[in-house]
Amino acid sequence: MKRSWINEAEIFSKNFFAHDTSGHDWEHTNRVRNQAVEIARIEGADTELCEIGALLHDVIDEKFHSSKSEGELVVQAWMTKQAIPEKLQTNIISMISSVAFQGGNNQSPPSLEGAVIQDADRLDAIGAVGIARCFMYAGNKGTPMYTPGQAVRESMSEGDYRDRSAAAITHFYEKLLLLKDLMNTETGKKRAEVRHERLLTYLDDFYSEWEGTT
Ligand code: ADP
Ligand code: NI
């Protein structure tokens, strides 16, 4: 792996997400990169593969393209421009094409490196940063922070569920609190436990302040 490919991937991803307001700004990718490299070191995965994969993991995501294959084509075209060998290109594509929570349909990622990147991406959705991203997302969509009685999916109307207009707190129950059980690596699991506790503490604090009991 050439260091210059990683540097170019950083520039590519930075430009790609320059104007993002969907919770996938460049800083998200940068945190996932740092987290992935850290987990890779501990788990004995290939740190450079994890680094370039993390840098490209959202560029390939189908929600930023008209289809899954369109996302893959964009990343592939960029790699070809960088003269990255074909075998490595195939490796990178398969490593990151199943990272997304939804896009991947919960399939296990194919390699240890894919598993590390997926863990790093999921960790960024929980804990203190995850909470901040959740409220930023809700603010951006113009949805409320909390609608009493709408904390769980069963209590939401089908329409609310589909157009994701439910309150930010609902999203904790829909996704954030489920992530710790979806971690792949031991390191990811340990880190998710810590961040999961932060979500629970936060919810306790939130409800007690909402009710005015503290
Ligand atoms: P990913 O790319 O990790 O699959 P999403 O596009 O689902 O993530 O979400 C990006 C960020 O926005 C995450 O931090 C996620 O928790 C948050 N988010 C997604 N959907 C909602 C929602 N309905 N309400 C609040 N936050 C959300
Ligand atoms: Ni991501």
PDB file of C-alpha atoms in Angstrom, residues 5-210:
ATOM      1  CA  TRP A   5      -2.938   6.445  -2.049  1.00  0.00           C
ATOM      2  CA  ILE A   6      -4.060   7.002   1.518  1.00  0.00           C
ATOM      3  CA  ASN A   7      -3.308  10.733   1.269  1.00  0.00           C
ATOM      4  CA  GLU A   8      -5.221  10.936  -2.021  1.00  0.00           C
ATOM      5  CA  ALA A   9      -8.140   8.996  -0.513  1.00  0.00           C
ATOM      6  CA  GLU A  10      -8.297  11.594   2.255  1.00  0.00           C
ATOM      7  CA  ILE A  11      -8.490  14.443  -0.296  1.00  0.00           C
ATOM      8  CA  PHE A  12     -11.088  12.538  -2.367  1.00  0.00           C
ATOM      9  CA  SER A  13     -13.307  11.871   0.639  1.00  0.00           C
ATOM     10  CA  LYS A  14     -12.899  15.414   2.010  1.00  0.00           C
ATOM     11  CA  ASN A  15     -14.101  16.841  -1.306  1.00  0.00           C
ATOM     12  CA  PHE A  16     -16.911  14.318  -1.605  1.00  0.00           C
ATOM     13  CA  PHE A  17     -18.358  15.283   1.796  1.00  0.00           C
ATOM     14  CA  ALA A  18     -17.495  18.990   1.705  1.00  0.00           C
ATOM     15  CA  HIS A  19     -21.143  20.052   1.726  1.00  0.00           C
ATOM     16  CA  ASP A  20     -22.756  17.203   3.620  1.00  0.00           C
ATOM     17  CA  THR A  21     -25.479  17.922   6.165  1.00  0.00           C
ATOM     18  CA  SER A  22     -26.707  14.341   6.630  1.00  0.00           C
ATOM     19  CA  GLY A  23     -24.406  13.404   9.508  1.00  0.00           C
ATOM     20  CA  HIS A  24     -21.709  12.149   7.165  1.00  0.00           C
ATOM     21  CA  ASP A  25     -19.386  15.106   7.066  1.00  0.00           C
ATOM     22  CA  TRP A  26     -15.656  14.698   6.611  1.00  0.00           C
ATOM     23  CA  GLU A  27     -15.108  14.705  10.382  1.00  0.00           C
ATOM     24  CA  HIS A  28     -17.242  11.552  10.658  1.00  0.00           C
ATOM     25  CA  THR A  29     -15.024   9.824   8.104  1.00  0.00           C
ATOM     26  CA  ASN A  30     -11.910  11.094   9.865  1.00  0.00           C
ATOM     27  CA  ARG A  31     -13.090   9.747  13.234  1.00  0.00           C
ATOM     28  CA  VAL A  32     -13.936   6.390  11.637  1.00  0.00           C
ATOM     29  CA  ARG A  33     -10.457   6.326  10.121  1.00  0.00           C
ATOM     30  CA  ASN A  34      -8.741   7.008  13.464  1.00  0.00           C
ATOM     31  CA  GLN A  35     -10.937   4.498  15.269  1.00  0.00           C
ATOM     32  CA  ALA A  36     -10.408   1.852  12.563  1.00  0.00           C
ATOM     33  CA  VAL A  37      -6.613   2.222  12.674  1.00  0.00           C
ATOM     34  CA  GLU A  38      -6.695   1.966  16.466  1.00  0.00           C
ATOM     35  CA  ILE A  39      -8.894  -1.158  16.467  1.00  0.00           C
ATOM     36  CA  ALA A  40      -6.826  -2.680  13.629  1.00  0.00           C
ATOM     37  CA  ARG A  41      -3.643  -2.341  15.707  1.00  0.00           C
ATOM     38  CA  ILE A  42      -5.220  -4.071  18.692  1.00  0.00           C
ATOM     39  CA  GLU A  43      -6.907  -6.792  16.608  1.00  0.00           C
ATOM     40  CA  GLY A  44      -3.867  -7.446  14.409  1.00  0.00           C
ATOM     41  CA  ALA A  45      -5.644  -6.384  11.207  1.00  0.00           C
ATOM     42  CA  ASP A  46      -3.918  -4.646   8.286  1.00  0.00           C
ATOM     43  CA  THR A  47      -3.869  -1.019   9.469  1.00  0.00           C
ATOM     44  CA  GLU A  48      -3.293   0.519   6.024  1.00  0.00           C
ATOM     45  CA  LEU A  49      -6.130  -1.424   4.427  1.00  0.00           C
ATOM     46  CA  CYS A  50      -8.370  -0.359   7.292  1.00  0.00           C
ATOM     47  CA  GLU A  51      -7.265   3.242   6.886  1.00  0.00           C
ATOM     48  CA  ILE A  52      -7.959   3.498   3.154  1.00  0.00           C
ATOM     49  CA  GLY A  53     -11.174   1.503   3.569  1.00  0.00           C
ATOM     50  CA  ALA A  54     -12.405   3.799   6.340  1.00  0.00           C
ATOM     51  CA  LEU A  55     -11.602   6.859   4.216  1.00  0.00           C
ATOM     52  CA  LEU A  56     -13.730   5.463   1.367  1.00  0.00           C
ATOM     53  CA  HIS A  57     -16.448   3.683   3.378  1.00  0.00           C
ATOM     54  CA  ASP A  58     -19.081   6.393   2.963  1.00  0.00           C
ATOM     55  CA  VAL A  59     -18.030   7.516  -0.523  1.00  0.00           C
ATOM     56  CA  ILE A  60     -19.149   4.084  -1.737  1.00  0.00           C
ATOM     57  CA  ASP A  61     -22.395   4.069   0.266  1.00  0.00           C
ATOM     58  CA  GLU A  62     -25.424   3.688  -1.989  1.00  0.00           C
ATOM     59  CA  LYS A  63     -27.342   6.431  -0.187  1.00  0.00           C
ATOM     60  CA  PHE A  64     -25.038   8.977  -1.848  1.00  0.00           C
ATOM     61  CA  HIS A  65     -25.558   7.452  -5.294  1.00  0.00           C
ATOM     62  CA  SER A  66     -28.383   6.314  -7.524  1.00  0.00           C
ATOM     63  CA  SER A  67     -27.569   2.662  -6.777  1.00  0.00           C
ATOM     64  CA  LYS A  68     -25.118   0.388  -4.972  1.00  0.00           C
ATOM     65  CA  SER A  69     -23.247  -0.384  -8.180  1.00  0.00           C
ATOM     66  CA  GLU A  70     -23.016   3.340  -9.009  1.00  0.00           C
ATOM     67  CA  GLY A  71     -21.216   3.915  -5.668  1.00  0.00           C
ATOM     68  CA  GLU A  72     -18.820   1.085  -6.438  1.00  0.00           C
ATOM     69  CA  LEU A  73     -18.155   2.497  -9.907  1.00  0.00           C
ATOM     70  CA  VAL A  74     -17.274   5.927  -8.485  1.00  0.00           C
ATOM     71  CA  VAL A  75     -14.753   4.431  -6.047  1.00  0.00           C
ATOM     72  CA  GLN A  76     -13.411   2.071  -8.704  1.00  0.00           C
ATOM     73  CA  ALA A  77     -12.910   4.918 -11.189  1.00  0.00           C
ATOM     74  CA  TRP A  78     -11.005   6.873  -8.545  1.00  0.00           C
ATOM     75  CA  MET A  79      -8.789   3.884  -7.713  1.00  0.00           C
ATOM     76  CA  THR A  80      -8.032   3.301 -11.384  1.00  0.00           C
ATOM     77  CA  LYS A  81      -7.012   6.959 -11.686  1.00  0.00           C
ATOM     78  CA  GLN A  82      -4.622   6.396  -8.775  1.00  0.00           C
ATOM     79  CA  ALA A  83      -3.191   3.345 -10.595  1.00  0.00           C
ATOM     80  CA  ILE A  84      -4.097   1.097  -7.664  1.00  0.00           C
ATOM     81  CA  PRO A  85      -3.587  -2.514  -8.846  1.00  0.00           C
ATOM     82  CA  GLU A  86      -6.741  -4.363  -9.836  1.00  0.00           C
ATOM     83  CA  LYS A  87      -6.414  -7.046  -7.167  1.00  0.00           C
ATOM     84  CA  LEU A  88      -6.151  -4.432  -4.429  1.00  0.00           C
ATOM     85  CA  GLN A  89      -9.122  -2.563  -5.928  1.00  0.00           C
ATOM     86  CA  THR A  90     -11.258  -5.698  -5.704  1.00  0.00           C
ATOM     87  CA  ASN A  91     -10.079  -6.206  -2.144  1.00  0.00           C
ATOM     88  CA  ILE A  92     -10.982  -2.666  -1.099  1.00  0.00           C
ATOM     89  CA  ILE A  93     -14.395  -2.761  -2.789  1.00  0.00           C
ATOM     90  CA  SER A  94     -15.389  -6.031  -1.134  1.00  0.00           C
ATOM     91  CA  MET A  95     -14.033  -4.792   2.202  1.00  0.00           C
ATOM     92  CA  ILE A  96     -16.206  -1.664   2.275  1.00  0.00           C
ATOM     93  CA  SER A  97     -19.248  -2.550   0.193  1.00  0.00           C
ATOM     94  CA  SER A  98     -21.020  -4.150   3.146  1.00  0.00           C
ATOM     95  CA  VAL A  99     -20.117  -1.672   5.884  1.00  0.00           C
ATOM     96  CA  ALA A 100     -23.410   0.265   5.946  1.00  0.00           C
ATOM     97  CA  PHE A 101     -25.954  -0.656   8.603  1.00  0.00           C
ATOM     98  CA  GLN A 102     -28.775  -0.685   6.076  1.00  0.00           C
ATOM     99  CA  GLY A 103     -27.042  -1.152   2.750  1.00  0.00           C
ATOM    100  CA  GLY A 104     -25.251  -4.211   4.104  1.00  0.00           C
ATOM    101  CA  ASN A 105     -28.513  -5.807   5.205  1.00  0.00           C
ATOM    102  CA  ASN A 106     -26.675  -6.967   8.290  1.00  0.00           C
ATOM    103  CA  GLN A 107     -24.490  -9.350   6.347  1.00  0.00           C
ATOM    104  CA  SER A 108     -21.206  -9.979   8.084  1.00  0.00           C
ATOM    105  CA  PRO A 109     -18.372  -8.144   6.413  1.00  0.00           C
ATOM    106  CA  PRO A 110     -16.176 -10.498   4.381  1.00  0.00           C
ATOM    107  CA  SER A 111     -12.812  -9.855   6.025  1.00  0.00           C
ATOM    108  CA  LEU A 112     -11.282  -8.863   9.360  1.00  0.00           C
ATOM    109  CA  GLU A 113     -10.530  -5.433   7.881  1.00  0.00           C
ATOM    110  CA  GLY A 114     -14.156  -5.015   6.765  1.00  0.00           C
ATOM    111  CA  ALA A 115     -15.248  -6.016  10.266  1.00  0.00           C
ATOM    112  CA  VAL A 116     -12.935  -3.430  11.832  1.00  0.00           C
ATOM    113  CA  ILE A 117     -14.228  -0.617   9.601  1.00  0.00           C
ATOM    114  CA  GLN A 118     -17.841  -1.566  10.300  1.00  0.00           C
ATOM    115  CA  ASP A 119     -17.153  -1.533  14.046  1.00  0.00           C
ATOM    116  CA  ALA A 120     -15.475   1.884  13.793  1.00  0.00           C
ATOM    117  CA  ASP A 121     -18.436   3.248  11.807  1.00  0.00           C
ATOM    118  CA  ARG A 122     -20.949   1.878  14.325  1.00  0.00           C
ATOM    119  CA  LEU A 123     -18.991   3.243  17.278  1.00  0.00           C
ATOM    120  CA  ASP A 124     -19.315   6.728  15.798  1.00  0.00           C
ATOM    121  CA  ALA A 125     -23.112   6.426  16.014  1.00  0.00           C
ATOM    122  CA  ILE A 126     -23.091   5.808  19.799  1.00  0.00           C
ATOM    123  CA  GLY A 127     -21.589   7.438  22.873  1.00  0.00           C
ATOM    124  CA  ALA A 128     -21.220  11.201  23.241  1.00  0.00           C
ATOM    125  CA  VAL A 129     -20.467  11.800  19.557  1.00  0.00           C
ATOM    126  CA  GLY A 130     -23.304   9.505  18.487  1.00  0.00           C
ATOM    127  CA  ILE A 131     -25.739  11.489  20.632  1.00  0.00           C
ATOM    128  CA  ALA A 132     -24.530  14.741  19.063  1.00  0.00           C
ATOM    129  CA  ARG A 133     -24.903  13.297  15.550  1.00  0.00           C
ATOM    130  CA  CYS A 134     -28.405  12.086  16.352  1.00  0.00           C
ATOM    131  CA  PHE A 135     -29.589  15.532  17.465  1.00  0.00           C
ATOM    132  CA  MET A 136     -27.853  17.237  14.551  1.00  0.00           C
ATOM    133  CA  TYR A 137     -29.635  14.889  12.174  1.00  0.00           C
ATOM    134  CA  ALA A 138     -32.998  15.589  13.807  1.00  0.00           C
ATOM    135  CA  GLY A 139     -32.346  19.351  13.754  1.00  0.00           C
ATOM    136  CA  ASN A 140     -31.428  19.161  10.099  1.00  0.00           C
ATOM    137  CA  LYS A 141     -34.666  17.286   9.299  1.00  0.00           C
ATOM    138  CA  GLY A 142     -36.697  19.647  11.475  1.00  0.00           C
ATOM    139  CA  THR A 143     -37.962  16.840  13.711  1.00  0.00           C
ATOM    140  CA  PRO A 144     -38.486  17.213  17.467  1.00  0.00           C
ATOM    141  CA  MET A 145     -35.909  16.092  20.014  1.00  0.00           C
ATOM    142  CA  TYR A 146     -38.498  14.129  21.929  1.00  0.00           C
ATOM    143  CA  THR A 147     -42.173  13.326  21.591  1.00  0.00           C
ATOM    144  CA  PRO A 148     -43.423  11.767  24.832  1.00  0.00           C
ATOM    145  CA  GLY A 149     -45.063   8.422  24.131  1.00  0.00           C
ATOM    146  CA  GLN A 150     -43.154   8.000  20.907  1.00  0.00           C
ATOM    147  CA  ALA A 151     -40.063   6.408  22.335  1.00  0.00           C
ATOM    148  CA  VAL A 152     -40.513   2.998  20.771  1.00  0.00           C
ATOM    149  CA  ARG A 153     -41.203   1.833  17.258  1.00  0.00           C
ATOM    150  CA  GLU A 154     -44.509   0.129  18.191  1.00  0.00           C
ATOM    151  CA  SER A 155     -45.951   3.441  19.296  1.00  0.00           C
ATOM    152  CA  MET A 156     -45.124   5.200  16.033  1.00  0.00           C
ATOM    153  CA  SER A 157     -47.518   5.399  13.125  1.00  0.00           C
ATOM    154  CA  GLU A 158     -46.378   3.565  10.017  1.00  0.00           C
ATOM    155  CA  GLY A 159     -46.009   6.901   8.215  1.00  0.00           C
ATOM    156  CA  ASP A 160     -43.775   8.390  10.899  1.00  0.00           C
ATOM    157  CA  TYR A 161     -41.629   5.300  10.805  1.00  0.00           C
ATOM    158  CA  ARG A 162     -41.294   5.293   7.041  1.00  0.00           C
ATOM    159  CA  ASP A 163     -40.429   8.931   6.534  1.00  0.00           C
ATOM    160  CA  ARG A 164     -38.122   8.857   9.574  1.00  0.00           C
ATOM    161  CA  SER A 165     -39.782  11.949  10.982  1.00  0.00           C
ATOM    162  CA  ALA A 166     -39.801  10.442  14.471  1.00  0.00           C
ATOM    163  CA  ALA A 167     -38.108  12.284  17.311  1.00  0.00           C
ATOM    164  CA  ALA A 168     -34.379  12.039  17.966  1.00  0.00           C
ATOM    165  CA  ILE A 169     -34.947  10.092  21.192  1.00  0.00           C
ATOM    166  CA  THR A 170     -36.921   7.487  19.221  1.00  0.00           C
ATOM    167  CA  HIS A 171     -33.846   6.884  17.114  1.00  0.00           C
ATOM    168  CA  PHE A 172     -32.015   5.711  20.248  1.00  0.00           C
ATOM    169  CA  TYR A 173     -34.490   2.801  20.473  1.00  0.00           C
ATOM    170  CA  GLU A 174     -34.616   2.249  16.728  1.00  0.00           C
ATOM    171  CA  LYS A 175     -30.916   1.973  16.178  1.00  0.00           C
ATOM    172  CA  LEU A 176     -28.414   3.363  18.675  1.00  0.00           C
ATOM    173  CA  LEU A 177     -29.201   1.001  21.557  1.00  0.00           C
ATOM    174  CA  LEU A 178     -29.052  -1.999  19.202  1.00  0.00           C
ATOM    175  CA  LEU A 179     -25.557  -1.372  17.915  1.00  0.00           C
ATOM    176  CA  LYS A 180     -23.559  -2.830  20.806  1.00  0.00           C
ATOM    177  CA  ASP A 181     -24.895  -6.308  19.998  1.00  0.00           C
ATOM    178  CA  LEU A 182     -23.882  -5.963  16.361  1.00  0.00           C
ATOM    179  CA  MET A 183     -20.166  -5.414  16.927  1.00  0.00           C
ATOM    180  CA  ASN A 184     -17.764  -7.795  15.184  1.00  0.00           C
ATOM    181  CA  THR A 185     -14.445  -7.570  17.034  1.00  0.00           C
ATOM    182  CA  GLU A 186     -13.630  -7.988  20.723  1.00  0.00           C
ATOM    183  CA  THR A 187     -12.163  -4.474  20.819  1.00  0.00           C
ATOM    184  CA  GLY A 188     -15.260  -3.097  19.103  1.00  0.00           C
ATOM    185  CA  LYS A 189     -17.501  -4.873  21.628  1.00  0.00           C
ATOM    186  CA  LYS A 190     -15.571  -3.466  24.596  1.00  0.00           C
ATOM    187  CA  ARG A 191     -15.665   0.058  23.225  1.00  0.00           C
ATOM    188  CA  ALA A 192     -19.338  -0.237  22.354  1.00  0.00           C
ATOM    189  CA  GLU A 193     -20.140  -1.310  25.946  1.00  0.00           C
ATOM    190  CA  VAL A 194     -18.583   1.907  27.245  1.00  0.00           C
ATOM    191  CA  ARG A 195     -20.438   4.060  24.733  1.00  0.00           C
ATOM    192  CA  HIS A 196     -23.695   2.158  25.288  1.00  0.00           C
ATOM    193  CA  GLU A 197     -23.517   3.002  29.004  1.00  0.00           C
ATOM    194  CA  ARG A 198     -23.173   6.668  28.024  1.00  0.00           C
ATOM    195  CA  LEU A 199     -26.408   6.397  26.017  1.00  0.00           C
ATOM    196  CA  LEU A 200     -28.249   4.877  28.980  1.00  0.00           C
ATOM    197  CA  THR A 201     -26.919   7.499  31.401  1.00  0.00           C
ATOM    198  CA  TYR A 202     -27.864  10.195  28.924  1.00  0.00           C
ATOM    199  CA  LEU A 203     -31.437   8.877  28.555  1.00  0.00           C
ATOM    200  CA  ASP A 204     -31.862   8.781  32.355  1.00  0.00           C
ATOM    201  CA  ASP A 205     -30.656  12.371  32.635  1.00  0.00           C
ATOM    202  CA  PHE A 206     -32.794  13.461  29.687  1.00  0.00           C
ATOM    203  CA  TYR A 207     -36.041  12.004  31.063  1.00  0.00           C
ATOM    204  CA  SER A 208     -35.465  13.369  34.540  1.00  0.00           C
ATOM    205  CA  GLU A 209     -34.789  16.863  33.214  1.00  0.00           C
ATOM    206  CA  TRP A 210     -37.778  16.581  30.841  1.00  0.00           C
TER     207      TRP A 210
END
